mmCIF file of C-alpha atoms in Angstrom:
data_model
loop_
_atom_site.group_PDB
_atom_site.id
_atom_site.type_symbol
_atom_site.label_atom_id
_atom_site.label_comp_id
_atom_site.label_asym_id
_atom_site.label_seq_id
_atom_site.Cartn_x
_atom_site.Cartn_y
_atom_site.Cartn_z
ATOM 1 C CA MET V 1 -43.032 32.575 -29.121
ATOM 2 C CA GLY V 2 -44.549 29.082 -28.855
ATOM 3 C CA ASP V 3 -42.374 26.555 -27.024
ATOM 4 C CA LYS V 4 -39.051 28.070 -28.035
ATOM 5 C CA MET V 5 -36.736 28.843 -25.146
ATOM 6 C CA ILE V 6 -34.496 31.861 -25.471
ATOM 7 C CA TYR V 7 -31.365 30.989 -23.537
ATOM 8 C CA LEU V 8 -29.649 34.064 -22.086
ATOM 9 C CA ASP V 9 -27.480 32.459 -19.417
ATOM 10 C CA HIS V 10 -24.268 31.566 -21.260
ATOM 11 C CA ALA V 11 -22.140 32.768 -18.330
ATOM 12 C CA ALA V 12 -23.638 29.890 -16.307
ATOM 13 C CA THR V 13 -23.000 27.243 -18.954
ATOM 14 C CA THR V 14 -23.104 26.728 -22.720
ATOM 15 C CA PRO V 15 -24.380 23.885 -24.897
ATOM 16 C CA VAL V 16 -21.733 21.477 -26.219
ATOM 17 C CA LYS V 17 -21.039 22.224 -29.877
ATOM 18 C CA PRO V 18 -21.876 19.336 -32.252
ATOM 19 C CA GLU V 19 -18.288 19.180 -33.563
ATOM 20 C CA VAL V 20 -16.977 19.051 -29.971
ATOM 21 C CA LEU V 21 -19.312 16.169 -29.119
ATOM 22 C CA GLU V 22 -18.306 14.405 -32.332
ATOM 23 C CA ALA V 23 -14.624 14.638 -31.364
ATOM 24 C CA MET V 24 -15.411 13.206 -27.898
ATOM 25 C CA ILE V 25 -17.615 10.210 -28.738
ATOM 26 C CA PRO V 26 -14.883 7.808 -29.960
ATOM 27 C CA TYR V 27 -13.136 8.113 -26.578
ATOM 28 C CA TYR V 28 -16.209 6.740 -24.832
ATOM 29 C CA THR V 29 -16.590 3.809 -27.246
ATOM 30 C CA GLN V 30 -13.787 2.441 -29.470
ATOM 31 C CA LYS V 31 -10.859 4.465 -28.073
ATOM 32 C CA PHE V 32 -11.600 3.843 -24.403
ATOM 33 C CA GLY V 33 -8.076 2.818 -23.314
ATOM 34 C CA ASN V 34 -6.484 4.035 -20.092
ATOM 35 C CA PRO V 35 -3.823 6.606 -21.073
ATOM 36 C CA SER V 36 -1.405 5.057 -18.568
ATOM 37 C CA SER V 37 -1.485 1.665 -20.345
ATOM 38 C CA ILE V 38 1.242 0.764 -22.843
ATOM 39 C CA TYR V 39 -0.862 -1.107 -25.410
ATOM 40 C CA ALA V 40 -2.215 0.562 -28.554
ATOM 41 C CA ILE V 41 -5.597 1.885 -27.330
ATOM 42 C CA GLY V 42 -3.940 3.249 -24.197
ATOM 43 C CA ARG V 43 -1.331 5.020 -26.313
ATOM 44 C CA GLU V 44 -4.106 6.449 -28.494
ATOM 45 C CA SER V 45 -5.746 8.018 -25.440
ATOM 46 C CA LYS V 46 -2.414 9.407 -24.276
ATOM 47 C CA LYS V 47 -1.804 10.935 -27.719
ATOM 48 C CA ALA V 48 -5.292 12.525 -27.722
ATOM 49 C CA ILE V 49 -4.575 14.165 -24.342
ATOM 50 C CA GLU V 50 -1.267 15.576 -25.588
ATOM 51 C CA GLU V 51 -2.934 16.976 -28.729
ATOM 52 C CA ALA V 52 -5.545 18.707 -26.557
ATOM 53 C CA ARG V 53 -2.752 20.075 -24.365
ATOM 54 C CA GLU V 54 -1.125 21.595 -27.457
ATOM 55 C CA LYS V 55 -4.412 23.245 -28.450
ATOM 56 C CA VAL V 56 -4.883 24.819 -25.001
ATOM 57 C CA ALA V 57 -1.269 26.010 -24.975
ATOM 58 C CA ALA V 58 -1.678 27.554 -28.457
ATOM 59 C CA ALA V 59 -4.840 29.389 -27.335
ATOM 60 C CA LEU V 60 -2.989 30.961 -24.385
ATOM 61 C CA GLY V 61 0.435 31.571 -25.905
ATOM 62 C CA ALA V 62 1.907 29.003 -23.498
ATOM 63 C CA GLN V 63 4.021 25.831 -23.761
ATOM 64 C CA PRO V 64 2.184 22.453 -23.733
ATOM 65 C CA LYS V 65 4.229 21.399 -20.666
ATOM 66 C CA GLU V 66 2.674 24.323 -18.770
ATOM 67 C CA ILE V 67 -0.930 23.064 -19.205
ATOM 68 C CA PHE V 68 -2.452 20.758 -16.577
ATOM 69 C CA PHE V 69 -5.939 19.276 -16.933
ATOM 70 C CA THR V 70 -8.346 19.433 -13.973
ATOM 71 C CA GLY V 71 -11.965 18.593 -13.215
ATOM 72 C CA SER V 72 -13.268 22.197 -13.344
ATOM 73 C CA GLY V 73 -12.498 25.892 -13.135
ATOM 74 C CA SER V 74 -13.146 25.775 -9.379
ATOM 75 C CA GLU V 75 -10.565 23.023 -8.973
ATOM 76 C CA SER V 76 -8.063 25.010 -11.012
ATOM 77 C CA ASP V 77 -8.609 28.039 -8.746
ATOM 78 C CA ASN V 78 -8.222 25.916 -5.618
ATOM 79 C CA TRP V 79 -5.042 24.302 -6.888
ATOM 80 C CA ALA V 80 -3.440 27.600 -7.956
ATOM 81 C CA ILE V 81 -4.177 29.395 -4.680
ATOM 82 C CA LYS V 82 -3.585 26.595 -2.147
ATOM 83 C CA GLY V 83 -0.690 25.207 -4.169
ATOM 84 C CA ILE V 84 1.187 28.523 -4.133
ATOM 85 C CA ALA V 85 0.290 29.252 -0.502
ATOM 86 C CA TYR V 86 1.577 25.921 0.808
ATOM 87 C CA ALA V 87 4.672 25.751 -1.414
ATOM 88 C CA ASN V 88 5.811 29.284 -0.571
ATOM 89 C CA ARG V 89 4.931 29.496 3.111
ATOM 90 C CA ASP V 90 8.615 29.914 3.959
ATOM 91 C CA LYS V 91 8.654 33.172 1.919
ATOM 92 C CA GLY V 92 5.499 34.725 3.340
ATOM 93 C CA ASN V 93 1.794 34.270 4.045
ATOM 94 C CA HIS V 94 0.068 37.267 2.426
ATOM 95 C CA ILE V 95 -2.339 36.978 -0.520
ATOM 96 C CA ILE V 96 -3.981 39.834 -2.464
ATOM 97 C CA THR V 97 -7.343 39.379 -4.194
ATOM 98 C CA THR V 98 -10.502 41.449 -4.823
ATOM 99 C CA ALA V 99 -13.916 41.651 -3.178
ATOM 100 C CA ILE V 100 -15.674 40.541 -6.402
ATOM 101 C CA GLU V 101 -13.945 37.232 -7.152
ATOM 102 C CA HIS V 102 -15.866 34.043 -7.877
ATOM 103 C CA HIS V 103 -16.560 32.017 -4.717
ATOM 104 C CA ALA V 104 -14.020 29.420 -5.899
ATOM 105 C CA VAL V 105 -11.385 32.077 -5.177
ATOM 106 C CA LEU V 106 -13.019 33.871 -2.220
ATOM 107 C CA HIS V 107 -13.858 30.721 -0.268
ATOM 108 C CA THR V 108 -10.392 29.289 -0.919
ATOM 109 C CA CYS V 109 -8.822 32.490 0.419
ATOM 110 C CA GLN V 110 -11.126 32.416 3.457
ATOM 111 C CA TYR V 111 -10.119 28.802 4.089
ATOM 112 C CA LEU V 112 -6.437 29.803 3.948
ATOM 113 C CA GLU V 113 -7.119 32.554 6.503
ATOM 114 C CA SER V 114 -8.187 29.792 8.910
ATOM 115 C CA GLU V 115 -4.816 28.153 8.171
ATOM 116 C CA GLY V 116 -2.901 31.248 9.263
ATOM 117 C CA PHE V 117 -2.581 33.094 5.947
ATOM 118 C CA GLU V 118 -3.368 36.784 5.651
ATOM 119 C CA VAL V 119 -5.606 37.967 2.797
ATOM 120 C CA THR V 120 -6.252 41.497 1.489
ATOM 121 C CA TYR V 121 -9.600 41.810 -0.341
ATOM 122 C CA LEU V 122 -9.241 44.904 -2.512
ATOM 123 C CA PRO V 123 -12.369 47.034 -2.966
ATOM 124 C CA VAL V 124 -13.537 47.924 -6.489
ATOM 125 C CA ASP V 125 -14.957 51.204 -7.810
ATOM 126 C CA GLU V 126 -18.626 51.701 -8.722
ATOM 127 C CA ASN V 127 -17.928 50.182 -12.155
ATOM 128 C CA GLY V 128 -16.413 47.066 -10.622
ATOM 129 C CA LEU V 129 -12.804 47.860 -11.517
ATOM 130 C CA VAL V 130 -9.635 47.466 -9.489
ATOM 131 C CA SER V 131 -6.460 49.336 -10.514
ATOM 132 C CA ALA V 132 -2.860 48.177 -10.816
ATOM 133 C CA GLU V 133 -2.008 51.063 -8.462
ATOM 134 C CA GLN V 134 -4.286 49.591 -5.758
ATOM 135 C CA VAL V 135 -2.596 46.228 -6.158
ATOM 136 C CA LYS V 136 0.841 47.827 -5.931
ATOM 137 C CA ASN V 137 -0.103 49.688 -2.745
ATOM 138 C CA ALA V 138 -1.397 46.502 -1.116
ATOM 139 C CA ILE V 139 1.879 44.603 -1.548
ATOM 140 C CA LYS V 140 3.804 43.812 1.649
ATOM 141 C CA PRO V 141 7.210 42.187 2.188
ATOM 142 C CA ASN V 142 5.401 38.890 2.937
ATOM 143 C CA THR V 143 3.117 38.895 -0.163
ATOM 144 C CA ILE V 144 3.419 35.608 -2.090
ATOM 145 C CA LEU V 145 0.396 35.654 -4.412
ATOM 146 C CA ILE V 146 -1.893 38.052 -6.276
ATOM 147 C CA THR V 147 -5.079 36.423 -7.600
ATOM 148 C CA ILE V 148 -7.450 38.616 -9.621
ATOM 149 C CA MET V 149 -10.138 37.481 -12.044
ATOM 150 C CA PHE V 150 -9.825 38.362 -15.719
ATOM 151 C CA ALA V 151 -13.524 39.144 -16.211
ATOM 152 C CA ASN V 152 -16.345 39.090 -13.690
ATOM 153 C CA ASN V 153 -19.007 36.384 -14.031
ATOM 154 C CA GLU V 154 -21.844 38.621 -12.814
ATOM 155 C CA ILE V 155 -21.251 42.131 -14.134
ATOM 156 C CA GLY V 156 -18.873 41.233 -16.978
ATOM 157 C CA VAL V 157 -16.198 43.777 -16.051
ATOM 158 C CA ILE V 158 -12.752 43.144 -17.570
ATOM 159 C CA GLN V 159 -9.872 43.920 -15.209
ATOM 160 C CA PRO V 160 -6.545 45.539 -16.291
ATOM 161 C CA ILE V 161 -4.769 42.167 -16.210
ATOM 162 C CA SER V 162 -1.626 43.141 -18.157
ATOM 163 C CA GLU V 163 -0.971 46.116 -15.861
ATOM 164 C CA ILE V 164 -1.512 44.014 -12.742
ATOM 165 C CA GLY V 165 0.728 41.279 -14.186
ATOM 166 C CA LYS V 166 3.451 43.866 -14.749
ATOM 167 C CA VAL V 167 3.276 44.997 -11.102
ATOM 168 C CA ALA V 168 3.452 41.366 -9.909
ATOM 169 C CA ARG V 169 6.411 40.606 -12.180
ATOM 170 C CA GLU V 170 8.333 43.694 -11.059
ATOM 171 C CA LYS V 171 7.813 42.742 -7.425
ATOM 172 C CA ASN V 172 8.590 39.068 -8.084
ATOM 173 C CA ILE V 173 5.191 37.885 -6.779
ATOM 174 C CA TYR V 174 3.196 35.066 -8.371
ATOM 175 C CA PHE V 175 0.123 36.235 -10.307
ATOM 176 C CA HIS V 176 -2.917 34.004 -10.889
ATOM 177 C CA THR V 177 -6.028 34.937 -12.858
ATOM 178 C CA ASP V 178 -9.368 33.154 -12.942
ATOM 179 C CA ALA V 179 -10.080 33.441 -16.681
ATOM 180 C CA VAL V 180 -13.119 31.153 -16.695
ATOM 181 C CA GLN V 181 -15.366 33.850 -18.244
ATOM 182 C CA ALA V 182 -12.674 35.286 -20.516
ATOM 183 C CA ILE V 183 -11.758 32.362 -22.784
ATOM 184 C CA GLY V 184 -13.284 32.813 -26.238
ATOM 185 C CA ASN V 185 -14.270 36.392 -25.359
ATOM 186 C CA ILE V 186 -10.879 38.103 -25.004
ATOM 187 C CA HIS V 187 -7.514 37.646 -26.726
ATOM 188 C CA ILE V 188 -5.170 36.217 -24.094
ATOM 189 C CA ASN V 189 -1.419 35.785 -24.171
ATOM 190 C CA VAL V 190 0.055 34.676 -20.850
ATOM 191 C CA GLU V 191 3.571 35.779 -21.829
ATOM 192 C CA ASP V 192 2.616 39.312 -22.875
ATOM 193 C CA MET V 193 0.310 39.704 -19.868
ATOM 194 C CA ASN V 194 2.826 38.433 -17.275
ATOM 195 C CA ILE V 195 0.422 35.758 -16.029
ATOM 196 C CA ASP V 196 1.975 32.951 -13.961
ATOM 197 C CA MET V 197 -1.179 30.845 -13.578
ATOM 198 C CA LEU V 198 -4.547 30.886 -15.339
ATOM 199 C CA SER V 199 -7.724 28.872 -14.660
ATOM 200 C CA LEU V 200 -10.275 27.901 -17.303
ATOM 201 C CA SER V 201 -13.327 25.666 -17.657
ATOM 202 C CA ALA V 202 -14.558 23.952 -20.843
ATOM 203 C CA HIS V 203 -18.305 24.339 -20.308
ATOM 204 C CA LYS V 204 -18.109 28.137 -20.531
ATOM 205 C CA PHE V 205 -16.996 27.983 -24.189
ATOM 206 C CA TYR V 206 -19.172 25.240 -25.731
ATOM 207 C CA GLY V 207 -17.199 22.319 -24.292
ATOM 208 C CA PRO V 208 -18.302 19.629 -21.818
ATOM 209 C CA LYS V 209 -18.884 20.078 -18.074
ATOM 210 C CA GLY V 210 -16.518 18.457 -15.598
ATOM 211 C CA VAL V 211 -13.209 19.395 -17.226
ATOM 212 C CA GLY V 212 -10.947 22.409 -16.841
ATOM 213 C CA ALA V 213 -7.294 23.353 -17.035
ATOM 214 C CA LEU V 214 -4.686 25.275 -15.106
ATOM 215 C CA TYR V 215 -1.786 26.983 -16.836
ATOM 216 C CA ILE V 216 1.268 26.968 -14.571
ATOM 217 C CA ARG V 217 4.257 28.904 -15.891
ATOM 218 C CA LYS V 218 7.446 26.845 -15.998
ATOM 219 C CA GLY V 219 9.436 27.385 -12.801
ATOM 220 C CA VAL V 220 6.468 28.308 -10.574
ATOM 221 C CA LYS V 221 6.828 26.706 -7.141
ATOM 222 C CA ILE V 222 3.525 24.965 -6.426
ATOM 223 C CA THR V 223 2.457 21.826 -4.547
ATOM 224 C CA SER V 224 0.775 18.851 -6.247
ATOM 225 C CA TYR V 225 -3.005 18.853 -6.008
ATOM 226 C CA LEU V 226 -3.997 15.177 -5.863
ATOM 227 C CA HIS V 227 -1.710 12.378 -4.711
ATOM 228 C CA GLY V 228 -1.885 8.774 -5.860
ATOM 229 C CA GLY V 229 -0.522 8.506 -9.389
ATOM 230 C CA ALA V 230 1.858 9.938 -11.945
ATOM 231 C CA GLN V 231 -0.790 11.577 -14.161
ATOM 232 C CA GLU V 232 -0.331 15.219 -15.221
ATOM 233 C CA ARG V 233 3.417 15.007 -14.617
ATOM 234 C CA GLY V 234 2.859 13.748 -11.089
ATOM 235 C CA ARG V 235 0.921 16.841 -10.057
ATOM 236 C CA ARG V 236 -2.673 15.666 -10.293
ATOM 237 C CA ALA V 237 -3.278 11.970 -9.746
ATOM 238 C CA SER V 238 -6.341 10.153 -11.172
ATOM 239 C CA THR V 239 -7.106 8.561 -14.513
ATOM 240 C CA GLU V 240 -7.641 11.358 -16.996
ATOM 241 C CA ASN V 241 -11.084 12.233 -18.319
ATOM 242 C CA VAL V 242 -9.926 11.565 -21.880
ATOM 243 C CA ALA V 243 -13.182 12.371 -23.699
ATOM 244 C CA GLY V 244 -13.640 15.559 -21.655
ATOM 245 C CA ILE V 245 -10.066 16.668 -22.315
ATOM 246 C CA VAL V 246 -10.497 16.030 -26.058
ATOM 247 C CA GLY V 247 -13.703 18.107 -25.913
ATOM 248 C CA LEU V 248 -11.941 20.943 -24.099
ATOM 249 C CA GLY V 249 -9.158 20.959 -26.700
ATOM 250 C CA LYS V 250 -11.590 21.065 -29.607
ATOM 251 C CA ALA V 251 -13.767 23.737 -27.958
ATOM 252 C CA ILE V 252 -10.864 26.081 -27.162
ATOM 253 C CA GLU V 253 -9.496 25.669 -30.688
ATOM 254 C CA ILE V 254 -12.855 26.717 -32.180
ATOM 255 C CA ALA V 255 -13.360 29.508 -29.610
ATOM 256 C CA THR V 256 -10.023 31.148 -30.341
ATOM 257 C CA GLN V 257 -10.276 30.780 -34.118
ATOM 258 C CA ARG V 258 -13.535 32.709 -34.399
ATOM 259 C CA ILE V 259 -13.129 35.060 -31.480
ATOM 260 C CA ASP V 260 -13.454 38.391 -33.372
ATOM 261 C CA GLU V 261 -16.442 37.508 -35.505
ATOM 262 C CA TYR V 262 -18.247 35.903 -32.537
ATOM 263 C CA ASN V 263 -17.611 38.892 -30.298
ATOM 264 C CA SER V 264 -18.717 41.568 -32.745
ATOM 265 C CA LYS V 265 -22.052 39.744 -32.988
ATOM 266 C CA LEU V 266 -22.388 39.580 -29.186
ATOM 267 C CA VAL V 267 -21.451 43.238 -28.729
ATOM 268 C CA ALA V 268 -24.265 44.229 -31.106
ATOM 269 C CA LEU V 269 -26.830 42.184 -29.119
ATOM 270 C CA ARG V 270 -25.462 43.469 -25.805
ATOM 271 C CA ASP V 271 -25.426 47.150 -26.766
ATOM 272 C CA ARG V 272 -28.890 47.114 -28.243
ATOM 273 C CA THR V 273 -30.288 45.437 -25.121
ATOM 274 C CA ILE V 274 -28.627 48.021 -22.871
ATOM 275 C CA GLU V 275 -29.848 50.986 -24.931
ATOM 276 C CA GLU V 276 -33.438 49.760 -25.253
ATOM 277 C CA VAL V 277 -33.898 48.706 -21.635
ATOM 278 C CA LEU V 278 -32.429 51.947 -20.275
ATOM 279 C CA LYS V 279 -34.764 53.838 -22.610
ATOM 280 C CA LYS V 280 -37.938 51.853 -21.911
ATOM 281 C CA VAL V 281 -37.751 51.032 -18.208
ATOM 282 C CA PRO V 282 -37.641 53.711 -15.485
ATOM 283 C CA PHE V 283 -35.633 53.236 -12.249
ATOM 284 C CA VAL V 284 -33.059 50.898 -13.752
ATOM 285 C CA ARG V 285 -29.255 50.928 -13.656
ATOM 286 C CA LEU V 286 -26.616 49.092 -15.634
ATOM 287 C CA ASN V 287 -24.135 47.315 -13.361
ATOM 288 C CA GLY V 288 -20.489 47.214 -14.368
ATOM 289 C CA ASP V 289 -18.451 49.430 -16.646
ATOM 290 C CA ARG V 290 -20.365 50.316 -19.827
ATOM 291 C CA TYR V 291 -17.502 49.513 -22.213
ATOM 292 C CA ARG V 292 -14.877 47.500 -20.313
ATOM 293 C CA ARG V 293 -17.160 44.503 -20.161
ATOM 294 C CA LEU V 294 -17.534 41.067 -21.729
ATOM 295 C CA PRO V 295 -19.087 41.160 -25.221
ATOM 296 C CA GLY V 296 -22.184 39.197 -24.194
ATOM 297 C CA ASN V 297 -22.807 40.403 -20.637
ATOM 298 C CA VAL V 298 -25.632 42.694 -19.493
ATOM 299 C CA ASN V 299 -26.467 43.176 -15.803
ATOM 300 C CA PHE V 300 -29.312 45.446 -14.670
ATOM 301 C CA SER V 301 -30.764 46.341 -11.296
ATOM 302 C CA PHE V 302 -34.442 47.272 -11.284
ATOM 303 C CA GLU V 303 -35.650 49.243 -8.296
ATOM 304 C CA PHE V 304 -38.748 48.131 -6.355
ATOM 305 C CA ILE V 305 -38.692 44.529 -7.537
ATOM 306 C CA GLU V 306 -37.207 41.209 -6.455
ATOM 307 C CA GLY V 307 -34.889 39.309 -8.789
ATOM 308 C CA GLU V 308 -36.336 35.868 -8.216
ATOM 309 C CA SER V 309 -39.876 36.888 -9.229
ATOM 310 C CA LEU V 310 -38.422 38.523 -12.338
ATOM 311 C CA LEU V 311 -36.610 35.303 -13.301
ATOM 312 C CA LEU V 312 -39.724 33.179 -12.783
ATOM 313 C CA MET V 313 -41.851 35.478 -14.926
ATOM 314 C CA LEU V 314 -39.232 35.586 -17.675
ATOM 315 C CA ASP V 315 -39.108 31.797 -17.537
ATOM 316 C CA MET V 316 -42.882 31.667 -18.013
ATOM 317 C CA LYS V 317 -42.329 33.740 -21.160
ATOM 318 C CA GLY V 318 -39.667 31.302 -22.397
ATOM 319 C CA ILE V 319 -36.576 33.314 -21.434
ATOM 320 C CA ALA V 320 -33.836 31.700 -19.332
ATOM 321 C CA ALA V 321 -31.723 34.263 -17.472
ATOM 322 C CA SER V 322 -30.128 34.601 -14.057
ATOM 323 C CA SER V 323 -30.199 36.974 -11.129
ATOM 324 C CA GLY V 324 -27.531 39.104 -9.551
ATOM 325 C CA SER V 325 -28.878 38.003 -6.211
ATOM 326 C CA ALA V 326 -27.925 34.646 -4.810
ATOM 327 C CA CYS V 327 -31.486 33.815 -3.688
ATOM 328 C CA THR V 328 -31.665 31.376 -6.578
ATOM 329 C CA SER V 329 -29.032 29.274 -4.826
ATOM 330 C CA GLY V 330 -31.067 29.084 -1.637
ATOM 331 C CA SER V 331 -29.470 32.093 0.040
ATOM 332 C CA LEU V 332 -31.305 35.340 0.681
ATOM 333 C CA ASP V 333 -28.166 37.456 0.646
ATOM 334 C CA PRO V 334 -27.797 39.723 -2.361
ATOM 335 C CA SER V 335 -24.778 39.247 -4.609
ATOM 336 C CA HIS V 336 -21.427 40.091 -3.004
ATOM 337 C CA VAL V 337 -20.387 41.626 -6.337
ATOM 338 C CA LEU V 338 -23.296 44.092 -6.415
ATOM 339 C CA LEU V 339 -22.755 45.070 -2.785
ATOM 340 C CA ALA V 340 -19.043 45.603 -3.573
ATOM 341 C CA ILE V 341 -19.889 48.137 -6.318
ATOM 342 C CA GLY V 342 -21.961 50.064 -3.774
ATOM 343 C CA LEU V 343 -25.537 48.943 -4.409
ATOM 344 C CA PRO V 344 -27.850 48.987 -1.380
ATOM 345 C CA HIS V 345 -29.372 45.589 -0.475
ATOM 346 C CA GLU V 346 -32.861 46.307 -1.790
ATOM 347 C CA ILE V 347 -31.589 47.370 -5.241
ATOM 348 C CA ALA V 348 -29.073 44.521 -5.414
ATOM 349 C CA HIS V 349 -31.997 42.135 -4.863
ATOM 350 C CA GLY V 350 -33.731 43.320 -8.041
ATOM 351 C CA SER V 351 -30.992 42.297 -10.423
ATOM 352 C CA LEU V 352 -30.968 40.501 -13.732
ATOM 353 C CA ARG V 353 -28.003 39.056 -15.621
ATOM 354 C CA LEU V 354 -28.429 38.381 -19.341
ATOM 355 C CA THR V 355 -25.520 36.657 -21.077
ATOM 356 C CA PHE V 356 -25.673 36.141 -24.831
ATOM 357 C CA GLY V 357 -24.210 33.328 -26.907
ATOM 358 C CA GLU V 358 -23.755 32.386 -30.518
ATOM 359 C CA GLU V 359 -27.252 30.986 -31.104
ATOM 360 C CA ASN V 360 -28.903 34.236 -29.981
ATOM 361 C CA THR V 361 -30.351 36.579 -32.601
ATOM 362 C CA GLN V 362 -31.666 40.128 -32.978
ATOM 363 C CA GLU V 363 -35.173 38.540 -32.869
ATOM 364 C CA ASP V 364 -34.381 37.244 -29.384
ATOM 365 C CA VAL V 365 -33.493 40.796 -28.341
ATOM 366 C CA ASP V 366 -36.733 42.109 -29.923
ATOM 367 C CA TYR V 367 -38.745 39.624 -27.885
ATOM 368 C CA LEU V 368 -36.839 40.372 -24.679
ATOM 369 C CA ILE V 369 -37.350 44.112 -25.134
ATOM 370 C CA GLU V 370 -41.044 43.510 -25.705
ATOM 371 C CA VAL V 371 -41.674 41.363 -22.601
ATOM 372 C CA LEU V 372 -39.177 42.668 -20.029
ATOM 373 C CA PRO V 373 -40.680 46.173 -19.520
ATOM 374 C CA MET V 374 -44.160 44.634 -19.106
ATOM 375 C CA ILE V 375 -42.929 42.149 -16.500
ATOM 376 C CA VAL V 376 -41.090 44.857 -14.563
ATOM 377 C CA GLU V 377 -44.186 47.061 -14.608
ATOM 378 C CA ARG V 378 -46.385 44.216 -13.435
ATOM 379 C CA LEU V 379 -44.039 43.356 -10.560
ATOM 380 C CA ARG V 380 -43.854 46.993 -9.521
ATOM 381 C CA GLU V 381 -47.633 47.209 -9.410
ATOM 382 C CA MET V 382 -47.465 44.467 -6.777
ATOM 383 C CA SER V 383 -44.709 46.202 -4.807
ATOM 384 C CA PRO V 384 -45.542 48.116 -1.622
ATOM 385 C CA LEU V 385 -42.174 49.906 -1.945
ATOM 386 C CA TYR V 386 -43.103 51.242 -5.369
ATOM 387 C CA GLU V 387 -46.533 52.295 -4.124
ATOM 388 C CA ALA V 388 -44.940 54.157 -1.221
ATOM 389 C CA TYR V 389 -42.443 55.813 -3.572
ATOM 390 C CA LEU V 390 -45.197 57.022 -5.916
ATOM 391 C CA ALA V 391 -47.317 58.330 -3.031
ATOM 392 C CA GLN V 392 -44.298 60.170 -1.616
ATOM 393 C CA ASN V 393 -43.494 61.776 -4.939
ATOM 394 C CA LYS V 394 -47.027 62.907 -5.708
ATOM 395 C CA LYS V 395 -46.942 65.299 -2.771
#
């Protein structure tokens, strides 16, 4: 393969598209005015922000006034959850979420527990799915918020968001969804899906890092997130990241325009990878529902091997991927998502997440399918667990 890197970690981040970067550059150089200033270059910045707001609203089926720009998807999650909790404390203190949320949601909920809130963490089935029925059964008289991710960042599973939204609406409970992985991969309409709040992040769909948005349905009772200025209709103080916001607007416009063609390409790469790996590698399982999953997400667990070694060896072969286990972030605990779908620790540790993007090709899949089985075999040869298993089964 020479020096070419095959990048298969688009769920972690994506490259900024050239046309997105091109739209951003003027706001770092000539059009650098503060949007709160009344002179011409300030007004230009303000106008650029409002145009981006319209693009985000159009992508979600929302009103521009319902879109608030933030610094990231994690910030959007924090604002939605804490903002609802604090503003509605007089109504109740119970929050419903799932065991497989992103840490931006889980850690925020855990923090609120220390503040006297009560949180129900719904279990998921072996495919990673939660049902609207489960949500309905978990509702109590003091429930004020349901927060459930649209699509899982590790195993790619897409939750029944419309059905859950319907339950929330019928019970008059606010419904938030972390849609960070869903934008550009799934058609979303917040009205049709009964979504009250939705979090997104630009760098997951070929926009810049450090900028996100939160959709807040008109009439939702929520506290302001940052105090100190009148930006974002008084709800999030601080001078806006104009270039980043322009980039987010451009990226979401492109992502939603070519959603079907992009996804059919990813599905083809995904399905071929799944079929070939399951065929060529023994003792492997696919994590997450086979069909209700993001177009570009593949997550495998390989028995008798450790995820980190697998990642390092793939990297040596020019393939960038990620692991289902969190050891790559300095923790030795396996992924909470894989444990939640019922995997034992040792199998959860041998996980690999491959997430495809638009620059990937069938040749990339060919190369992956050629090197991955060899790497797995080599790692198993070094594994005492595998040796013990073979000895046991020869008897």
